Short mmCIF file of C-alpha atoms in Angstrom, two decimals:
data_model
loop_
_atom_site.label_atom_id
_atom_site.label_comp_id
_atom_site.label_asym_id
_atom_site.label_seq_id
_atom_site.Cartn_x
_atom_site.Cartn_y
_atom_site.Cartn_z
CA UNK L 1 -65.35 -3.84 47.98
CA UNK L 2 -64.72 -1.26 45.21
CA UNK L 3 -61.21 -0.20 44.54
CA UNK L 4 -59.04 2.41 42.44
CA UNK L 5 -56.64 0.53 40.21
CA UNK L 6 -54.26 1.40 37.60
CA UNK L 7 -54.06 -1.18 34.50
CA UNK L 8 -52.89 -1.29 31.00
CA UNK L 9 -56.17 -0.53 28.86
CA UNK L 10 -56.95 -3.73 26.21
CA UNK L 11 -59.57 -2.26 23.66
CA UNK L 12 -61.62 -4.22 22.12
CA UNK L 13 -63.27 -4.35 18.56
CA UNK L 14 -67.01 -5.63 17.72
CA UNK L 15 -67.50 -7.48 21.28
CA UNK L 16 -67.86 -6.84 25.00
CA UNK L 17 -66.38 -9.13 27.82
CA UNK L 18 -68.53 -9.70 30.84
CA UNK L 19 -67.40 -10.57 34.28
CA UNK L 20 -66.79 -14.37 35.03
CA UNK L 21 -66.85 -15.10 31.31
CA UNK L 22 -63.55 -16.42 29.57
CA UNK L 23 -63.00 -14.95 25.53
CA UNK L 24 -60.01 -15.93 23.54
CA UNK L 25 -58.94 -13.17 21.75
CA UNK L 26 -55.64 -11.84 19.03
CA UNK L 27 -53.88 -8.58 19.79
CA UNK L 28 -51.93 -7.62 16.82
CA UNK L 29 -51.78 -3.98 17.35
CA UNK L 30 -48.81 -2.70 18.54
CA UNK L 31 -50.40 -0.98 21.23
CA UNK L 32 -52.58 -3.94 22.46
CA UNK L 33 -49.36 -6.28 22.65
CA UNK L 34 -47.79 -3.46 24.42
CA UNK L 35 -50.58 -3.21 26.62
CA UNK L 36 -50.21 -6.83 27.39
CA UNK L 37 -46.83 -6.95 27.71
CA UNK L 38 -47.02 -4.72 30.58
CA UNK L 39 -49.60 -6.91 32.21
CA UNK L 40 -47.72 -9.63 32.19
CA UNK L 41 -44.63 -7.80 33.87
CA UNK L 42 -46.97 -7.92 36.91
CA UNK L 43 -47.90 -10.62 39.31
CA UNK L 44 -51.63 -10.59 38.58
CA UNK L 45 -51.40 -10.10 34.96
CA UNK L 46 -54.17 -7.82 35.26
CA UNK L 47 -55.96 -5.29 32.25
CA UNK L 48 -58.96 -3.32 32.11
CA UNK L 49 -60.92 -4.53 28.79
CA UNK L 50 -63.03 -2.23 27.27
CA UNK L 51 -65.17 -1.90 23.72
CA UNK L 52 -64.44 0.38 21.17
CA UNK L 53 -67.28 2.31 20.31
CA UNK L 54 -66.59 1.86 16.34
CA UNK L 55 -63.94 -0.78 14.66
CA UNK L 56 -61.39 1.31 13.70
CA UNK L 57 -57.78 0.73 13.31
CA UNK L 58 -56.66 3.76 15.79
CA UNK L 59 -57.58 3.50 18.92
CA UNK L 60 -57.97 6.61 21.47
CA UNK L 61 -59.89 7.76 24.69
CA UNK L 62 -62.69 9.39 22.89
CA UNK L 63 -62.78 6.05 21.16
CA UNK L 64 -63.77 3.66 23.71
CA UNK L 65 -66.45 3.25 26.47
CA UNK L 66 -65.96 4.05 29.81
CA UNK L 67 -67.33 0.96 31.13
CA UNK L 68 -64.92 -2.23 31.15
CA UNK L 69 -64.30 -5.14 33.02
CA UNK L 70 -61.01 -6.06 34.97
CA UNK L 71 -59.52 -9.27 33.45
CA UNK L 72 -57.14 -11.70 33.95
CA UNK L 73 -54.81 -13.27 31.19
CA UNK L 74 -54.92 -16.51 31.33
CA UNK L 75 -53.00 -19.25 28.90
CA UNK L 76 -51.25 -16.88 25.76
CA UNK L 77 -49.66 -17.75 22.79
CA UNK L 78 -46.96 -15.96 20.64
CA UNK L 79 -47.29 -15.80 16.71
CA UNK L 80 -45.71 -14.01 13.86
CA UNK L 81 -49.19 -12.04 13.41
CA UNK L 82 -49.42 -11.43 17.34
CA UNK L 83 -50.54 -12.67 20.75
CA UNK L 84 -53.45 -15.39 21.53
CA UNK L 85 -54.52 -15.24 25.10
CA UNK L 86 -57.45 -16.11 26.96
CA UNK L 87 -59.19 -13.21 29.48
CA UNK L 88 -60.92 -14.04 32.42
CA UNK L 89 -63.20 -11.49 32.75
CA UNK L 90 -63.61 -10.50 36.85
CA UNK L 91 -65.00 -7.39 38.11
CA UNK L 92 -67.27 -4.40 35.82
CA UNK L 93 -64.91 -0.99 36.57
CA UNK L 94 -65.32 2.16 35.55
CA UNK L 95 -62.63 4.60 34.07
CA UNK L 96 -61.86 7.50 35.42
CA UNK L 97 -58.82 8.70 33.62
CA UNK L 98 -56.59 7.22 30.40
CA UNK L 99 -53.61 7.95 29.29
CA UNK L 100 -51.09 7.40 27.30
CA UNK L 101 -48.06 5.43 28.65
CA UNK L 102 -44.75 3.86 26.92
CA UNK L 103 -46.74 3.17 23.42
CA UNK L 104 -50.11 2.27 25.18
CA UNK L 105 -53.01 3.29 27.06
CA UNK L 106 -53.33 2.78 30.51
CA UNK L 107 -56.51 3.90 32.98
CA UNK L 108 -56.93 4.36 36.66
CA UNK L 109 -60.23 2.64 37.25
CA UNK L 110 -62.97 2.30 39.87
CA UNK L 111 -64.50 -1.46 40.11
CA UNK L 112 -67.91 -1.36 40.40
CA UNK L 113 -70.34 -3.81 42.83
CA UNK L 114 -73.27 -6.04 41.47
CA UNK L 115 -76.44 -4.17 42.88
CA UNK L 116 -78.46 -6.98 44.34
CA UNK L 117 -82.03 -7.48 44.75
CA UNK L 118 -83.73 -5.54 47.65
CA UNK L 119 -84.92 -8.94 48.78
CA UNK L 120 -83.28 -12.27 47.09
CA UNK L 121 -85.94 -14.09 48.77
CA UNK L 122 -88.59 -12.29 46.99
CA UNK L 123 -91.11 -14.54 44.88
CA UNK L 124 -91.11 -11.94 41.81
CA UNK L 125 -87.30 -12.39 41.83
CA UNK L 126 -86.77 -15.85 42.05
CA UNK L 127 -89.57 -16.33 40.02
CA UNK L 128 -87.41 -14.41 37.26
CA UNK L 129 -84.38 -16.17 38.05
CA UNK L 130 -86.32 -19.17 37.16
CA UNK L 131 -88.16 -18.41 34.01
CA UNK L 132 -84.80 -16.89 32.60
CA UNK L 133 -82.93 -20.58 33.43
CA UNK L 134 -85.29 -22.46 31.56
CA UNK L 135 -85.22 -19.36 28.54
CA UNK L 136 -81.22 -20.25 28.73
CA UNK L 137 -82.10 -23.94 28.66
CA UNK L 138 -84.87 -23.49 25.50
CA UNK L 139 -82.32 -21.62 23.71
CA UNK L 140 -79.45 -23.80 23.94
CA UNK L 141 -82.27 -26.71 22.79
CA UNK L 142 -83.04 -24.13 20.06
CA UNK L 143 -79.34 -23.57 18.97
CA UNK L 144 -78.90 -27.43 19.21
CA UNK L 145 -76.16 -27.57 21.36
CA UNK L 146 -74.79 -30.41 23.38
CA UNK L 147 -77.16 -31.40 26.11
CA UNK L 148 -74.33 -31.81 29.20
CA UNK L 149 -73.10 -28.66 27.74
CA UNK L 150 -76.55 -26.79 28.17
CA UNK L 151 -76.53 -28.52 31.63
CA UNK L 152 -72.98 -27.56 32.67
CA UNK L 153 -74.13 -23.55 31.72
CA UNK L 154 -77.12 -23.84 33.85
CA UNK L 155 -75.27 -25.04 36.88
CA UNK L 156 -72.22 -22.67 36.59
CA UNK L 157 -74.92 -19.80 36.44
CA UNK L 158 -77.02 -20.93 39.41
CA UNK L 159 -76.57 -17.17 40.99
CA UNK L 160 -78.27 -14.62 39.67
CA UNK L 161 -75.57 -12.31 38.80
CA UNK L 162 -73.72 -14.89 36.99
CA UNK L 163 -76.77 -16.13 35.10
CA UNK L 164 -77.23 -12.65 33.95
CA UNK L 165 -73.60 -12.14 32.79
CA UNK L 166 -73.42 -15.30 30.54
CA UNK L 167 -76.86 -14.51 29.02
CA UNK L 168 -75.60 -10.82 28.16
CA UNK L 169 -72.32 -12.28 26.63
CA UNK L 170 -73.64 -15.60 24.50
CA UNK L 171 -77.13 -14.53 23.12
CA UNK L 172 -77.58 -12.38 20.05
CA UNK L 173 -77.24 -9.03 20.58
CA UNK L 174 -76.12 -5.30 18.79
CA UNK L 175 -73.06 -3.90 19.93
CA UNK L 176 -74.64 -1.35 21.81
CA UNK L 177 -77.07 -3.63 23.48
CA UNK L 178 -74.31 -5.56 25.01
CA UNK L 179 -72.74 -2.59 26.22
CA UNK L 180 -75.27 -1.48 27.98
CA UNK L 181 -75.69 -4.43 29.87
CA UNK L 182 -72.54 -4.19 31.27
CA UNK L 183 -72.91 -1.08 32.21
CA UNK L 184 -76.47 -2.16 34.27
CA UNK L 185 -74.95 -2.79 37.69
CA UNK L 186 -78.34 -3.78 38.93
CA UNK L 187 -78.71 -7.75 38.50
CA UNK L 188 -82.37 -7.84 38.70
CA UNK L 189 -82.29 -5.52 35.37
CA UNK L 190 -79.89 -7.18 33.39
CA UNK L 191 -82.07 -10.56 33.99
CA UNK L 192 -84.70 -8.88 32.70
CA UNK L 193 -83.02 -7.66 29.69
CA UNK L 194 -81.76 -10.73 28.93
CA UNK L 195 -84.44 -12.56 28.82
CA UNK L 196 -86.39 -10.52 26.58
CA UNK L 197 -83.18 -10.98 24.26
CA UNK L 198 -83.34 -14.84 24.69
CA UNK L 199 -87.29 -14.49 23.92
CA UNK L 200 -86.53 -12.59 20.28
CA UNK L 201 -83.82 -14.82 19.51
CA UNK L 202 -85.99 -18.00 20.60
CA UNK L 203 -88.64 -16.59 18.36
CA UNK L 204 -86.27 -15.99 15.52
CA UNK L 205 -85.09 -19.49 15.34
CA UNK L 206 -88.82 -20.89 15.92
#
């Protein structure tokens, strides 16, 4: 169920996190590590990641999309240049308010739901869920990675939703493109999408 929440606002330069994917990523500015730092004064350790719409050194509201995804920081590390942590990315959200807070921005956000298939069952569908599994599987052959790791990607992305997700984050896309996959809540879209990305980047290699 969808829910208002209130988190710290992590911005993002060059890249888009998906739900159920996992990025490793440096905050150096000070108002990213501040923005951390208050997530990890809470239990969760919740944020609400979102792209900036050009790399820039100053981040603001105007600045950024409104379409992020609520993450969790997982294992972090302390440097003299700044913070390494891991986010889990968990749920798309939308915002609808930021502001400014203690040296950093914060946003009360609306998580949005997956829109499913009318029928899951359908042939068309799961015809589509197919053909873009073996498009994931061709590519990895392409890209010449590790067979078990190829396998393990295909079986962690046996739904749908979750096959879409990983396809949006991992194959080659612009900026923009990625973006507005996450902001596609319907799943049987965003498989589409992504496999005609896979296809391009398939014939690219070929």
């Amino acid at each position: 169920m969808s829910q208002n929440l209130t988190l710290p606002v992590l911005p993002l330069r060059d890249a888009v996190l998906f739900p159920r994917v996992n990025v490793p990523i440096g905050a150096g500015r000070p108002g990213t590590v501040r923005a951390v730092e208050a997530a990890l004064a809470t239990t969760d350790r919740r944020v609400f990641v979102v792209a900036q719409r050009q790399n820039v050194d100053e981040v603001t509201t105007e600045g950024l999309y409104s379409v992020g995804t609520v993450a969790r920081i997982g294992n972090l590390q302390r440097g003299p240049a700044g913070i390494h942590l891991v986010l889990h990315g968990e749920r798309r959200a939308v915002a609808l308010r930021m502001h400014e807070e203690n040296g950093f921005l914060a946003a009360l956000v609306l998580e949005q739901d997956d829109l499913p298939p009318v029928d899951p069952a359908d042939p068309a569908f799961v015809a589509l869920h197919r053909e873009a599994k073996a498009k994931a599987a061709r590519l990895g052959e392409k890209l010449e990675l590790p067979k078990e790791a190829v396998e393990q990607f295909l079986v962690d992305a046996d739904e749908p939703a979750h096959l879409a997700d990983l396809v949006a984050a991992y194959v080659e896309l612009p900026h923009a493109e990625r973006q507005a996959l996450l902001e596609t809540v319907s799943v049987e879209d965003r498989l589409r999408r992504g496999l005609v990305a896979m296809e391009r980047q398939i014939a690219v290699l070929e």
